[in-house]
mmCIF file of C-alpha atoms and ligand atoms in Angstrom:
data_model
loop_
_atom_site.group_PDB
_atom_site.id
_atom_site.type_symbol
_atom_site.label_atom_id
_atom_site.label_comp_id
_atom_site.label_asym_id
_atom_site.label_seq_id
_atom_site.Cartn_x
_atom_site.Cartn_y
_atom_site.Cartn_z
ATOM 1 C CA MET A 1 -111.631 79.148 -5.237
ATOM 2 C CA GLN A 2 -109.833 77.006 -2.419
ATOM 3 C CA THR A 3 -110.169 73.599 -2.761
ATOM 4 C CA PRO A 4 -110.142 71.826 0.251
ATOM 5 C CA GLU A 5 -107.194 70.535 0.326
ATOM 6 C CA SER A 6 -106.073 73.894 -0.184
ATOM 7 C CA PHE A 7 -107.567 75.319 3.173
ATOM 8 C CA SER A 8 -105.740 75.712 5.742
ATOM 9 C CA ALA A 9 -106.288 76.762 10.400
ATOM 10 C CA PRO A 10 -105.319 80.232 11.375
ATOM 11 C CA SER A 11 -101.273 80.908 10.168
ATOM 12 C CA ALA A 12 -101.187 81.850 14.263
ATOM 13 C CA ASP A 13 -101.643 77.890 14.860
ATOM 14 C CA ALA A 14 -98.792 76.031 14.241
ATOM 15 C CA PRO A 15 -99.080 72.324 12.971
ATOM 16 C CA GLU A 16 -99.031 69.993 16.582
ATOM 17 C CA ARG A 17 -97.392 66.995 16.693
ATOM 18 C CA THR A 18 -100.356 64.822 17.038
ATOM 19 C CA GLU A 19 -99.964 62.216 19.725
ATOM 20 C CA LEU A 20 -100.938 58.048 18.589
ATOM 21 C CA LEU A 21 -102.528 56.300 21.968
ATOM 22 C CA ALA A 22 -102.680 52.945 22.652
ATOM 23 C CA PRO A 23 -106.477 51.856 23.436
ATOM 24 C CA ASP A 24 -105.653 51.531 27.515
ATOM 25 C CA ALA A 25 -105.949 53.073 30.877
ATOM 26 C CA GLY A 26 -102.998 55.401 29.335
ATOM 27 C CA GLY A 27 -103.548 56.368 26.387
ATOM 28 C CA LEU A 28 -107.524 57.299 27.570
ATOM 29 C CA ALA A 29 -106.410 59.258 30.560
ATOM 30 C CA ARG A 30 -103.994 60.923 28.428
ATOM 31 C CA ALA A 31 -107.105 61.475 25.764
ATOM 32 C CA VAL A 32 -109.422 63.217 28.224
ATOM 33 C CA ASP A 33 -106.778 65.297 29.450
ATOM 34 C CA LEU A 34 -106.182 66.849 25.958
ATOM 35 C CA LEU A 35 -109.856 66.477 25.731
ATOM 36 C CA ARG A 36 -110.495 68.756 29.264
ATOM 37 C CA GLN A 37 -108.002 71.387 27.727
ATOM 38 C CA GLY A 38 -110.586 72.123 24.529
ATOM 39 C CA ARG A 39 -107.909 70.202 22.177
ATOM 40 C CA LEU A 40 -108.964 67.644 19.746
ATOM 41 C CA VAL A 41 -108.671 63.422 19.976
ATOM 42 C CA ALA A 42 -109.307 61.597 17.008
ATOM 43 C CA PHE A 43 -110.888 58.289 18.648
ATOM 44 C CA PRO A 44 -112.315 54.707 16.905
ATOM 45 C CA THR A 45 -116.077 54.086 16.508
ATOM 46 C CA GLU A 46 -117.590 50.731 15.294
ATOM 47 C CA THR A 47 -119.073 53.095 12.213
ATOM 48 C CA VAL A 48 -115.615 55.489 11.845
ATOM 49 C CA TYR A 49 -113.415 57.159 13.522
ATOM 50 C CA GLY A 50 -114.354 60.457 15.083
ATOM 51 C CA LEU A 51 -112.561 63.597 15.554
ATOM 52 C CA GLY A 52 -113.455 64.266 19.332
ATOM 53 C CA GLY A 53 -114.037 67.564 20.880
ATOM 54 C CA ASP A 54 -116.015 68.664 24.156
ATOM 55 C CA ALA A 55 -119.467 69.667 22.522
ATOM 56 C CA ARG A 56 -120.116 72.021 25.630
ATOM 57 C CA ASP A 57 -116.555 74.223 24.363
ATOM 58 C CA SER A 58 -117.680 76.482 21.538
ATOM 59 C CA LEU A 59 -113.305 76.522 20.794
ATOM 60 C CA ALA A 60 -113.262 73.064 21.105
ATOM 61 C CA VAL A 61 -116.104 72.641 18.677
ATOM 62 C CA ALA A 62 -114.700 75.716 16.245
ATOM 63 C CA ARG A 63 -111.014 73.891 16.476
ATOM 64 C CA ILE A 64 -112.276 70.478 14.745
ATOM 65 C CA TYR A 65 -114.186 72.640 12.004
ATOM 66 C CA ALA A 66 -110.812 74.740 11.234
ATOM 67 C CA ALA A 67 -108.902 70.935 11.520
ATOM 68 C CA LYS A 68 -111.397 69.157 9.448
ATOM 69 C CA GLY A 69 -111.435 72.636 6.709
ATOM 70 C CA ARG A 70 -115.477 72.027 6.292
ATOM 71 C CA PRO A 71 -117.026 75.219 4.712
ATOM 72 C CA ARG A 72 -120.113 75.449 6.549
ATOM 73 C CA PHE A 73 -121.332 75.193 10.012
ATOM 74 C CA ASN A 74 -123.777 72.111 9.573
ATOM 75 C CA PRO A 75 -124.626 71.035 13.024
ATOM 76 C CA LEU A 76 -122.663 68.096 14.701
ATOM 77 C CA ILE A 77 -123.691 64.969 16.767
ATOM 78 C CA ALA A 78 -123.736 64.863 19.997
ATOM 79 C CA HIS A 79 -121.796 61.287 20.941
ATOM 80 C CA VAL A 80 -122.736 60.211 24.830
ATOM 81 C CA SER A 81 -122.002 57.106 26.765
ATOM 82 C CA ASP A 82 -124.951 55.996 28.918
ATOM 83 C CA MET A 83 -128.851 57.261 28.640
ATOM 84 C CA GLU A 84 -128.688 59.587 31.851
ATOM 85 C CA MET A 85 -125.947 61.953 29.807
ATOM 86 C CA ALA A 86 -128.252 61.646 26.549
ATOM 87 C CA ARG A 87 -131.273 62.356 28.418
ATOM 88 C CA GLY A 88 -128.816 65.487 29.672
ATOM 89 C CA LEU A 89 -129.046 66.847 26.280
ATOM 90 C CA GLY A 90 -132.046 66.173 24.682
ATOM 91 C CA VAL A 91 -135.882 65.888 25.110
ATOM 92 C CA PHE A 92 -136.450 61.843 25.129
ATOM 93 C CA ASP A 93 -140.521 61.047 24.437
ATOM 94 C CA ALA A 94 -141.807 56.971 24.384
ATOM 95 C CA ARG A 95 -140.476 56.793 20.823
ATOM 96 C CA ALA A 96 -136.959 57.624 21.106
ATOM 97 C CA GLU A 97 -136.661 55.647 24.713
ATOM 98 C CA ALA A 98 -138.257 52.669 22.531
ATOM 99 C CA LEU A 99 -135.481 53.292 20.257
ATOM 100 C CA ALA A 100 -132.641 53.931 21.549
ATOM 101 C CA ALA A 101 -132.837 50.816 23.667
ATOM 102 C CA ARG A 102 -133.956 48.911 21.135
ATOM 103 C CA PHE A 103 -130.227 49.993 18.882
ATOM 104 C CA TRP A 104 -128.274 52.251 21.232
ATOM 105 C CA PRO A 105 -125.271 51.330 21.233
ATOM 106 C CA GLY A 106 -125.159 51.718 18.560
ATOM 107 C CA PRO A 107 -124.665 53.617 14.431
ATOM 108 C CA LEU A 108 -127.651 55.194 15.164
ATOM 109 C CA THR A 109 -127.729 58.690 15.266
ATOM 110 C CA LEU A 110 -131.407 60.724 16.962
ATOM 111 C CA VAL A 111 -132.231 64.349 16.416
ATOM 112 C CA LEU A 112 -134.466 65.266 19.458
ATOM 113 C CA PRO A 113 -135.687 68.341 20.662
ATOM 114 C CA LEU A 114 -132.843 69.984 22.641
ATOM 115 C CA ALA A 115 -132.723 69.968 26.501
ATOM 116 C CA GLN A 116 -133.279 72.950 28.161
ATOM 117 C CA GLY A 117 -129.607 73.619 30.780
ATOM 118 C CA SER A 118 -128.003 71.126 27.908
ATOM 119 C CA GLY A 119 -124.630 73.118 28.110
ATOM 120 C CA LEU A 120 -123.971 72.479 24.063
ATOM 121 C CA SER A 121 -121.744 74.478 22.125
ATOM 122 C CA ASP A 122 -124.250 76.540 20.048
ATOM 123 C CA LEU A 123 -122.132 75.419 17.164
ATOM 124 C CA VAL A 124 -122.852 71.737 18.004
ATOM 125 C CA THR A 125 -126.658 71.983 16.978
ATOM 126 C CA ALA A 126 -125.756 75.072 14.192
ATOM 127 C CA ASP A 127 -127.892 77.401 16.667
ATOM 128 C CA LEU A 128 -130.851 75.058 15.929
ATOM 129 C CA PRO A 129 -133.756 73.561 18.434
ATOM 130 C CA THR A 130 -132.827 70.198 18.036
ATOM 131 C CA VAL A 131 -129.656 67.968 18.797
ATOM 132 C CA ALA A 132 -128.623 64.512 17.084
ATOM 133 C CA LEU A 133 -127.434 62.626 19.380
ATOM 134 C CA ARG A 134 -125.618 58.876 19.646
ATOM 135 C CA MET A 135 -124.156 56.252 21.424
ATOM 136 C CA PRO A 136 -121.275 53.952 19.845
ATOM 137 C CA ALA A 137 -121.021 50.652 20.262
ATOM 138 C CA HIS A 138 -117.424 50.851 20.297
ATOM 139 C CA PRO A 139 -115.773 49.948 23.639
ATOM 140 C CA VAL A 140 -112.713 52.442 23.242
ATOM 141 C CA ALA A 141 -115.338 55.290 22.276
ATOM 142 C CA ARG A 142 -117.568 54.444 25.564
ATOM 143 C CA ALA A 143 -114.612 54.038 27.491
ATOM 144 C CA LEU A 144 -113.190 58.018 26.353
ATOM 145 C CA ILE A 145 -116.623 59.600 26.807
ATOM 146 C CA ALA A 146 -117.430 58.323 30.360
ATOM 147 C CA ALA A 147 -113.725 58.762 31.462
ATOM 148 C CA PHE A 148 -114.271 62.290 29.686
ATOM 149 C CA GLY A 149 -117.714 62.411 31.444
ATOM 150 C CA GLY A 150 -119.219 64.478 28.836
ATOM 151 C CA PRO A 151 -120.458 64.977 25.749
ATOM 152 C CA LEU A 152 -117.867 65.225 22.683
ATOM 153 C CA ALA A 153 -118.952 66.590 18.838
ATOM 154 C CA ALA A 154 -117.175 63.918 16.333
ATOM 155 C CA PRO A 155 -117.851 64.129 12.457
ATOM 156 C CA SER A 156 -115.367 61.721 10.918
ATOM 157 C CA ALA A 157 -111.976 62.548 11.372
ATOM 158 C CA ASN A 158 -110.891 63.104 7.684
ATOM 159 C CA PRO A 159 -110.092 66.652 6.341
ATOM 160 C CA SER A 160 -113.719 67.681 4.826
ATOM 161 C CA GLY A 161 -114.281 66.060 0.908
ATOM 162 C CA ARG A 162 -112.293 63.399 2.370
ATOM 163 C CA VAL A 163 -113.447 59.989 2.574
ATOM 164 C CA SER A 164 -114.375 58.701 6.243
ATOM 165 C CA PRO A 165 -111.073 57.327 7.820
ATOM 166 C CA THR A 166 -111.806 53.175 8.975
ATOM 167 C CA ARG A 167 -108.060 52.879 10.040
ATOM 168 C CA ALA A 168 -106.158 55.548 12.793
ATOM 169 C CA ALA A 169 -103.536 55.301 9.995
ATOM 170 C CA HIS A 170 -106.054 57.286 7.380
ATOM 171 C CA VAL A 171 -106.864 59.533 10.811
ATOM 172 C CA MET A 172 -102.743 60.454 10.516
ATOM 173 C CA ALA A 173 -102.843 60.815 6.805
ATOM 174 C CA GLY A 174 -105.295 63.555 7.065
ATOM 175 C CA LEU A 175 -105.266 65.433 10.235
ATOM 176 C CA SER A 176 -101.567 64.580 11.307
ATOM 177 C CA GLY A 177 -99.890 68.688 12.541
ATOM 178 C CA ARG A 178 -103.825 69.588 13.068
ATOM 179 C CA ILE A 179 -105.118 67.502 16.107
ATOM 180 C CA ALA A 180 -103.589 66.776 19.365
ATOM 181 C CA ALA A 181 -103.667 62.898 18.998
ATOM 182 C CA VAL A 182 -105.070 60.072 17.870
ATOM 183 C CA ILE A 183 -106.180 56.456 20.119
ATOM 184 C CA ASP A 184 -105.332 53.790 17.728
ATOM 185 C CA GLY A 185 -108.146 50.928 18.132
ATOM 186 C CA GLY A 186 -107.537 49.214 15.107
ATOM 187 C CA PRO A 187 -110.132 48.782 11.387
ATOM 188 C CA CYS A 188 -113.871 50.053 12.018
ATOM 189 C CA ALA A 189 -116.504 47.465 11.802
ATOM 190 C CA VAL A 190 -118.949 48.862 10.252
ATOM 191 C CA GLY A 191 -116.968 51.276 8.109
ATOM 192 C CA VAL A 192 -120.502 53.419 6.886
ATOM 193 C CA GLU A 193 -121.699 56.979 8.819
ATOM 194 C CA SER A 194 -124.783 56.185 11.357
ATOM 195 C CA THR A 195 -128.003 55.894 10.323
ATOM 196 C CA ILE A 196 -129.798 59.132 11.058
ATOM 197 C CA LEU A 197 -133.709 59.817 12.253
ATOM 198 C CA GLY A 198 -135.622 62.519 12.706
ATOM 199 C CA LEU A 199 -137.835 62.282 15.423
ATOM 200 C CA PHE A 200 -140.487 65.185 14.207
ATOM 201 C CA ASP A 201 -143.988 64.690 14.290
ATOM 202 C CA GLU A 202 -142.807 62.322 11.915
ATOM 203 C CA THR A 203 -140.121 59.434 12.306
ATOM 204 C CA GLU A 204 -138.235 60.817 8.858
ATOM 205 C CA LEU A 205 -135.373 59.004 7.682
ATOM 206 C CA LEU A 206 -132.209 61.927 7.385
ATOM 207 C CA ARG A 207 -129.311 60.293 6.730
ATOM 208 C CA PRO A 208 -129.154 56.596 5.781
ATOM 209 C CA GLY A 209 -126.256 54.956 7.344
ATOM 210 C CA GLY A 210 -125.048 51.532 9.774
ATOM 211 C CA ILE A 211 -128.563 50.072 9.913
ATOM 212 C CA ALA A 212 -130.711 49.721 7.051
ATOM 213 C CA ALA A 213 -133.606 51.410 7.360
ATOM 214 C CA GLU A 214 -135.891 48.322 6.593
ATOM 215 C CA GLU A 215 -134.449 47.174 10.174
ATOM 216 C CA ILE A 216 -135.712 50.573 11.851
ATOM 217 C CA GLU A 217 -139.298 49.997 9.548
ATOM 218 C CA ALA A 218 -139.781 46.679 11.708
ATOM 219 C CA PHE A 219 -139.095 48.105 14.865
ATOM 220 C CA THR A 220 -141.379 51.471 14.226
ATOM 221 C CA GLY A 221 -143.397 50.931 10.781
ATOM 222 C CA PRO A 222 -142.713 52.914 7.700
ATOM 223 C CA LEU A 223 -140.301 56.387 7.497
ATOM 224 C CA VAL A 224 -140.896 59.008 5.963
ATOM 225 C CA ARG A 225 -137.691 59.107 3.344
ATOM 226 C CA PRO A 226 -135.300 61.427 2.873
ATOM 227 C CA GLY A 227 -136.704 64.320 0.444
ATOM 228 C CA HIS A 228 -140.396 63.302 0.924
ATOM 229 C CA GLY A 229 -140.656 64.736 4.489
ATOM 230 C CA PRO A 230 -141.877 68.545 4.988
ATOM 231 C CA ARG A 231 -138.350 69.466 5.817
ATOM 232 C CA PRO A 232 -134.819 69.893 4.190
ATOM 233 C CA ASN A 233 -132.788 67.247 5.593
ATOM 234 C CA ALA A 234 -129.798 69.309 6.356
ATOM 235 C CA PRO A 235 -131.350 72.190 8.439
ATOM 236 C CA GLY A 236 -127.795 74.603 8.236
ATOM 237 C CA GLN A 237 -128.422 74.577 4.002
ATOM 238 C CA LEU A 238 -131.998 76.722 4.406
ATOM 239 C CA ALA A 239 -131.054 79.877 3.189
ATOM 240 C CA SER A 240 -133.357 81.678 5.966
ATOM 241 C CA HIS A 241 -133.009 79.757 8.818
ATOM 242 C CA TYR A 242 -130.235 81.773 10.200
ATOM 243 C CA ALA A 243 -131.488 85.362 9.432
ATOM 244 C CA THR A 244 -131.393 87.766 12.287
ATOM 245 C CA LEU A 245 -134.719 90.630 12.479
ATOM 246 C CA ALA A 246 -132.554 93.354 12.262
ATOM 247 C CA PRO A 247 -130.989 93.742 8.549
ATOM 248 C CA ILE A 248 -127.191 93.067 8.187
ATOM 249 C CA ARG A 249 -124.904 94.904 5.982
ATOM 250 C CA LEU A 250 -122.015 92.535 5.353
ATOM 251 C CA ASN A 251 -118.322 93.884 4.672
ATOM 252 C CA ALA A 252 -118.954 96.884 6.213
ATOM 253 C CA SER A 253 -115.172 98.684 6.359
ATOM 254 C CA ASP A 254 -117.000 101.743 7.452
ATOM 255 C CA THR A 255 -120.648 101.952 10.325
ATOM 256 C CA ARG A 256 -123.082 104.455 9.389
ATOM 257 C CA PRO A 257 -125.420 106.669 11.726
ATOM 258 C CA GLY A 258 -127.927 104.226 13.448
ATOM 259 C CA GLU A 259 -126.365 101.179 12.910
ATOM 260 C CA VAL A 260 -125.219 98.368 15.130
ATOM 261 C CA ARG A 261 -121.607 97.106 14.449
ATOM 262 C CA LEU A 262 -120.448 94.110 14.789
ATOM 263 C CA GLY A 263 -116.659 93.911 14.914
ATOM 264 C CA PHE A 264 -113.626 91.765 13.856
ATOM 265 C CA GLY A 265 -110.393 92.588 15.371
ATOM 266 C CA ALA A 266 -108.775 95.963 16.062
ATOM 267 C CA GLY A 267 -111.405 99.213 15.707
ATOM 268 C CA ALA A 268 -114.887 100.423 17.911
ATOM 269 C CA ALA A 269 -117.458 98.471 17.234
ATOM 270 C CA ASP A 270 -120.663 97.260 19.664
ATOM 271 C CA LEU A 271 -119.455 93.829 19.852
ATOM 272 C CA ASN A 272 -116.640 91.888 18.622
ATOM 273 C CA LEU A 273 -116.283 88.333 16.848
ATOM 274 C CA SER A 274 -112.329 88.562 17.760
ATOM 275 C CA PRO A 275 -110.916 91.784 18.867
ATOM 276 C CA GLN A 276 -107.466 89.480 17.911
ATOM 277 C CA ALA A 277 -108.850 88.693 15.087
ATOM 278 C CA ASP A 278 -108.322 85.098 15.698
ATOM 279 C CA LEU A 279 -111.203 83.260 13.332
ATOM 280 C CA VAL A 280 -111.090 80.429 15.254
ATOM 281 C CA GLU A 281 -112.421 82.370 18.651
ATOM 282 C CA ALA A 282 -114.932 84.475 16.059
ATOM 283 C CA ALA A 283 -116.180 81.151 15.246
ATOM 284 C CA ALA A 284 -116.677 80.052 18.497
ATOM 285 C CA ASN A 285 -118.208 83.984 19.097
ATOM 286 C CA LEU A 286 -120.792 84.042 16.427
ATOM 287 C CA PHE A 287 -123.413 82.595 17.302
ATOM 288 C CA HIS A 288 -123.916 84.011 20.302
ATOM 289 C CA LEU A 289 -123.130 87.255 18.898
ATOM 290 C CA LEU A 290 -125.270 87.413 15.982
ATOM 291 C CA HIS A 291 -128.339 86.757 18.646
ATOM 292 C CA GLU A 292 -126.614 89.447 20.934
ATOM 293 C CA ALA A 293 -126.615 92.506 18.298
ATOM 294 C CA ASP A 294 -129.692 90.971 17.183
ATOM 295 C CA ARG A 295 -131.378 92.223 20.847
ATOM 296 C CA ILE A 296 -129.120 95.500 20.432
ATOM 297 C CA ALA A 297 -130.096 96.725 17.818
ATOM 298 C CA GLN A 298 -134.118 96.565 18.008
ATOM 299 C CA GLY A 299 -134.382 96.878 14.303
ATOM 300 C CA ARG A 300 -131.278 99.118 13.031
ATOM 301 C CA PRO A 301 -129.419 97.619 10.878
ATOM 302 C CA ILE A 302 -126.372 95.565 11.776
ATOM 303 C CA ALA A 303 -122.825 96.483 10.042
ATOM 304 C CA VAL A 304 -120.602 93.278 9.897
ATOM 305 C CA ALA A 305 -116.537 94.122 10.007
ATOM 306 C CA PRO A 306 -114.955 92.185 7.186
ATOM 307 C CA ILE A 307 -113.871 88.267 7.457
ATOM 308 C CA PRO A 308 -111.041 87.266 5.502
ATOM 309 C CA ASP A 309 -112.223 84.270 3.322
ATOM 310 C CA THR A 310 -109.563 81.795 4.138
ATOM 311 C CA GLY A 311 -109.547 79.148 7.046
ATOM 312 C CA LEU A 312 -112.744 79.622 9.168
ATOM 313 C CA GLY A 313 -113.468 82.952 7.660
ATOM 314 C CA ARG A 314 -115.355 80.802 5.157
ATOM 315 C CA ALA A 315 -117.667 78.714 7.321
ATOM 316 C CA ILE A 316 -117.872 81.735 9.167
ATOM 317 C CA ASN A 317 -118.622 83.912 5.960
ATOM 318 C CA ASP A 318 -121.109 81.069 4.727
ATOM 319 C CA ARG A 319 -123.376 81.588 7.028
ATOM 320 C CA LEU A 320 -123.381 85.555 7.496
ATOM 321 C CA ARG A 321 -124.605 85.415 4.084
ATOM 322 C CA ARG A 322 -127.757 83.194 5.241
ATOM 323 C CA ALA A 323 -128.002 85.441 8.387
ATOM 324 C CA ALA A 324 -128.259 87.910 6.002
ATOM 325 C CA ALA A 325 -129.918 86.571 2.650
ATOM 326 C CA PRO A 326 -133.027 88.233 1.946
ATOM 327 C CA ARG A 327 -136.493 87.138 3.286
HETATM 328 P P1 AMP B 1 -121.876 64.060 10.459
HETATM 329 O O1 AMP B 1 -120.925 64.025 12.184
HETATM 330 O O2 AMP B 1 -120.391 64.104 9.742
HETATM 331 O O3 AMP B 1 -121.786 62.367 10.601
HETATM 332 O O4 AMP B 1 -123.053 64.735 9.911
HETATM 333 C C1 AMP B 1 -123.773 65.405 11.137
HETATM 334 C C2 AMP B 1 -125.395 65.430 10.361
HETATM 335 O O5 AMP B 1 -126.182 65.146 11.102
HETATM 336 C C3 AMP B 1 -124.931 65.560 9.311
HETATM 337 O O6 AMP B 1 -125.723 65.295 7.713
HETATM 338 C C4 AMP B 1 -126.223 66.813 10.206
HETATM 339 O O7 AMP B 1 -126.728 67.534 8.670
HETATM 340 C C5 AMP B 1 -127.157 66.048 10.324
HETATM 341 N N1 AMP B 1 -127.823 66.886 12.021
HETATM 342 C C6 AMP B 1 -126.587 67.068 13.244
HETATM 343 N N2 AMP B 1 -127.505 67.578 14.258
HETATM 344 C C7 AMP B 1 -129.020 67.799 13.525
HETATM 345 C C8 AMP B 1 -130.333 68.184 14.004
HETATM 346 N N3 AMP B 1 -130.367 69.146 14.645
HETATM 347 N N4 AMP B 1 -130.834 68.371 12.946
HETATM 348 C C9 AMP B 1 -131.029 67.747 11.804
HETATM 349 N N5 AMP B 1 -129.513 67.019 11.330
HETATM 350 C C10 AMP B 1 -128.421 67.591 12.215
HETATM 351 MG MG1 MG B 2 -117.539 62.913 7.110
#
């Protein structure tokens, strides 16, 4: 089995020279330039350094998974600079508005119904009908998102399985050569991840974090504690959640009569995750093409070409196995 340390980006990706940017107008302008190209910029927040990419660009989001070496497509938090941006992404009821007014900007993430026409990549939501939103309090984070003019997907800026970074030097130590830039905003004040609340029928504490549950409960009343809610905390872990209607056959080196073929690399296929056999592109296309394959198949089996189990291929195969799980 591969360890997170041995995970590497697709070999086509030569290591890049990671720029260290100052948290001033020039540094932010450069960061915005890079983000608009779909590249990755780590930036300081009050919790930990985030690894930012355009949350509306599936290739950028796929690059986040590749750079971190994440073995799974868990949903990511979309970071916003203001309420107008937030309301374009999630559906805010009175409870959500009140929590945002009380705790934002700050280390609180709200999981809300996804807004119609949000424009978010389906890799950010992991294809769920909900979205996790946060408005960070760090002035550099807010200025960056505002200057970029759109939401940034930003998990912690460390290789998967390693400790979260609270200084630019930590980010450099873990991700130098794998991301375009780091904005050095000094040490993070909070140092632990945001508290995550799920605003479902009840208000659920999905992850303890930077704001104590007691402080939130003083405002909301009792929260449903982790593990006590009606659903598992990490929706991405649910084996059957991503199941297609059509049965799926994995590692299909041939196509049998009646099957719809979802290809990877060269060769005839009804749909292709990446004709160039590029794992980042395949990840960016994955959810959309699973939906498409299901639509075309009309219940016929879907044969999925073998995907190499290296780099992002591990996360792709993890998700394909879940989609193919018996139900
Ligand atoms: P990270 O960005 O690594 O700090 O992790 C994001 C956390 O938010 C993970 O624990 C996710 O499972 C959780 N999360 C993100 N989006 C959602 C969502 N739509 N529903 C439930 N949990 C979410
Ligand atoms: Mg993390």
